[in-house]
Amino acid sequence: MIPDDLRYTEAHEWVRELGDGVVRIGITDHAQEQLGDVVFVQLPAVGDRFAAGDTLGEVESTKSVSDIYAPVGGEVVAVNDALENSPELINSGAYGAGWIVELRLTDDASTQVGDLLDAAAYRQLTDQS
């Protein structure tokens, strides 16, 4: 399942533009399948700032611990607090209730979204892995 309206990274994060320079970020369905049952998510704090490629959190599963990378630069304006008590939301709804963080894009980050993979390119990437 790879929604056409999102952008993707090679590290298996997705980005949804919400408007007003804010994006929602999560990990892809492919990533959560590879991880297995998610048991813990380390979230950043509202107000934290990240450049594209920075580590903004971690997802721990029964198999491993994986970093979550910022696909674009910005300031955290919201985190999915539901993940603290229900990290399994990432498994059951990677593109919905399992979202991780919302960032307000820095001025130069608005072009970064367009540079990410579209759904067709991400499909090709995951078919090869």
CSV table of C-alpha atoms in Angstrom, one decimal:
chain,number,residue,atom,x,y,z
A,1,MET,CA,0.0,0.0,0.0
A,2,ILE,CA,1.6,3.2,-1.2
A,3,PRO,CA,-0.7,6.2,-1.4
A,4,ASP,CA,-0.2,8.4,-4.5
A,5,ASP,CA,-0.7,11.7,-2.6
A,6,LEU,CA,2.4,11.4,-0.4
A,7,ARG,CA,6.1,11.9,-1.0
A,8,TYR,CA,8.7,9.3,0.2
A,9,THR,CA,12.3,8.9,1.2
A,10,GLU,CA,14.7,6.1,0.5
A,11,ALA,CA,14.8,5.6,4.3
A,12,HIS,CA,11.1,4.8,4.2
A,13,GLU,CA,9.5,7.9,5.7
A,14,TRP,CA,6.5,9.5,4.1
A,15,VAL,CA,5.5,13.2,4.0
A,16,ARG,CA,2.0,14.6,3.6
A,17,GLU,CA,1.6,18.4,2.9
A,18,LEU,CA,-1.1,19.8,5.3
A,19,GLY,CA,-1.0,23.4,4.0
A,20,ASP,CA,0.4,26.6,5.5
A,21,GLY,CA,3.9,25.2,5.3
A,22,VAL,CA,3.2,22.3,7.6
A,23,VAL,CA,3.9,18.6,6.8
A,24,ARG,CA,3.0,15.4,8.6
A,25,ILE,CA,5.6,12.7,8.7
A,26,GLY,CA,5.5,9.0,9.4
A,27,ILE,CA,7.1,5.7,8.4
A,28,THR,CA,5.8,3.7,5.5
A,29,ASP,CA,3.7,0.6,5.5
A,30,HIS,CA,6.7,-1.2,4.0
A,31,ALA,CA,8.9,0.0,6.9
A,32,GLN,CA,6.5,-1.1,9.6
A,33,GLU,CA,6.2,-4.6,7.9
A,34,GLN,CA,10.0,-4.9,8.0
A,35,LEU,CA,10.1,-3.8,11.6
A,36,GLY,CA,7.5,-6.2,12.9
A,37,ASP,CA,5.5,-5.3,16.1
A,38,VAL,CA,6.3,-1.8,17.2
A,39,VAL,CA,6.6,-1.6,21.0
A,40,PHE,CA,8.0,2.0,21.6
A,41,VAL,CA,8.4,5.3,19.7
A,42,GLN,CA,10.8,8.0,20.8
A,43,LEU,CA,9.3,11.4,19.8
A,44,PRO,CA,10.9,14.8,19.6
A,45,ALA,CA,9.6,17.7,21.5
A,46,VAL,CA,7.4,20.5,20.1
A,47,GLY,CA,9.7,23.3,19.2
A,48,ASP,CA,12.7,21.1,18.3
A,49,ARG,CA,14.3,22.0,14.9
A,50,PHE,CA,15.7,19.6,12.4
A,51,ALA,CA,17.5,19.8,9.1
A,52,ALA,CA,16.8,17.3,6.4
A,53,GLY,CA,18.5,14.0,7.2
A,54,ASP,CA,18.7,14.7,11.0
A,55,THR,CA,17.5,11.9,13.3
A,56,LEU,CA,14.2,13.1,14.9
A,57,GLY,CA,13.2,9.9,16.8
A,58,GLU,CA,13.4,6.2,17.0
A,59,VAL,CA,11.0,3.3,16.5
A,60,GLU,CA,11.6,0.1,18.5
A,61,SER,CA,10.1,-3.1,17.5
A,62,THR,CA,10.3,-6.7,18.6
A,63,LYS,CA,13.1,-7.2,16.0
A,64,SER,CA,15.2,-4.0,16.1
A,65,VAL,CA,15.5,-0.3,16.8
A,66,SER,CA,15.4,2.1,13.8
A,67,ASP,CA,16.0,5.8,13.5
A,68,ILE,CA,13.4,8.1,12.1
A,69,TYR,CA,15.0,10.8,9.8
A,70,ALA,CA,13.6,14.2,9.0
A,71,PRO,CA,12.8,14.1,5.3
A,72,VAL,CA,12.8,17.9,5.2
A,73,GLY,CA,13.9,20.7,7.5
A,74,GLY,CA,11.6,22.3,9.9
A,75,GLU,CA,10.3,23.0,13.5
A,76,VAL,CA,8.2,20.4,15.3
A,77,VAL,CA,4.7,21.9,15.7
A,78,ALA,CA,2.9,18.6,16.8
A,79,VAL,CA,3.8,15.1,17.8
A,80,ASN,CA,1.5,12.1,17.9
A,81,ASP,CA,1.1,11.7,21.6
A,82,ALA,CA,-1.1,8.6,21.1
A,83,LEU,CA,2.0,6.7,20.2
A,84,GLU,CA,3.3,6.9,23.8
A,85,ASN,CA,0.6,4.5,25.0
A,86,SER,CA,-0.2,2.8,21.7
A,87,PRO,CA,2.9,2.5,19.6
A,88,GLU,CA,1.2,-0.3,17.6
A,89,LEU,CA,-0.8,2.4,15.8
A,90,ILE,CA,2.2,2.5,13.4
A,91,ASN,CA,1.5,-1.2,12.5
A,92,SER,CA,-2.3,-0.8,12.2
A,93,GLY,CA,-2.3,2.6,10.4
A,94,ALA,CA,1.1,3.7,9.1
A,95,TYR,CA,-0.5,6.4,6.9
A,96,GLY,CA,-3.3,7.4,9.3
A,97,ALA,CA,-3.4,7.1,13.1
A,98,GLY,CA,0.3,6.0,13.2
A,99,TRP,CA,1.7,9.4,12.0
A,100,ILE,CA,4.7,10.5,14.0
A,101,VAL,CA,5.3,14.3,13.8
A,102,GLU,CA,4.3,17.5,12.1
A,103,LEU,CA,6.9,20.0,11.0
A,104,ARG,CA,6.6,23.7,9.9
A,105,LEU,CA,8.9,23.8,7.0
A,106,THR,CA,11.9,26.2,7.1
A,107,ASP,CA,12.0,28.6,4.1
A,108,ASP,CA,14.3,26.5,2.1
A,109,ALA,CA,12.6,23.2,2.9
A,110,SER,CA,9.5,23.9,0.8
A,111,THR,CA,11.4,22.9,-2.3
A,112,GLN,CA,12.8,19.8,-0.4
A,113,VAL,CA,9.3,18.2,-0.4
A,114,GLY,CA,9.2,18.3,-4.2
A,115,ASP,CA,12.6,16.6,-4.3
A,116,LEU,CA,11.4,13.5,-2.5
A,117,LEU,CA,10.3,10.3,-4.2
A,118,ASP,CA,6.8,10.2,-5.7
A,119,ALA,CA,4.6,7.1,-5.2
A,120,ALA,CA,5.8,5.5,-8.5
A,121,ALA,CA,9.5,5.9,-7.6
A,122,TYR,CA,8.9,4.6,-4.1
A,123,ARG,CA,7.1,1.6,-5.5
A,124,GLN,CA,10.1,0.9,-7.7
A,125,LEU,CA,12.5,1.2,-4.7
A,126,THR,CA,10.5,-1.2,-2.6
A,127,ASP,CA,10.1,-3.7,-5.4
A,128,GLN,CA,13.8,-3.9,-5.6
A,129,SER,CA,14.5,-4.4,-1.9
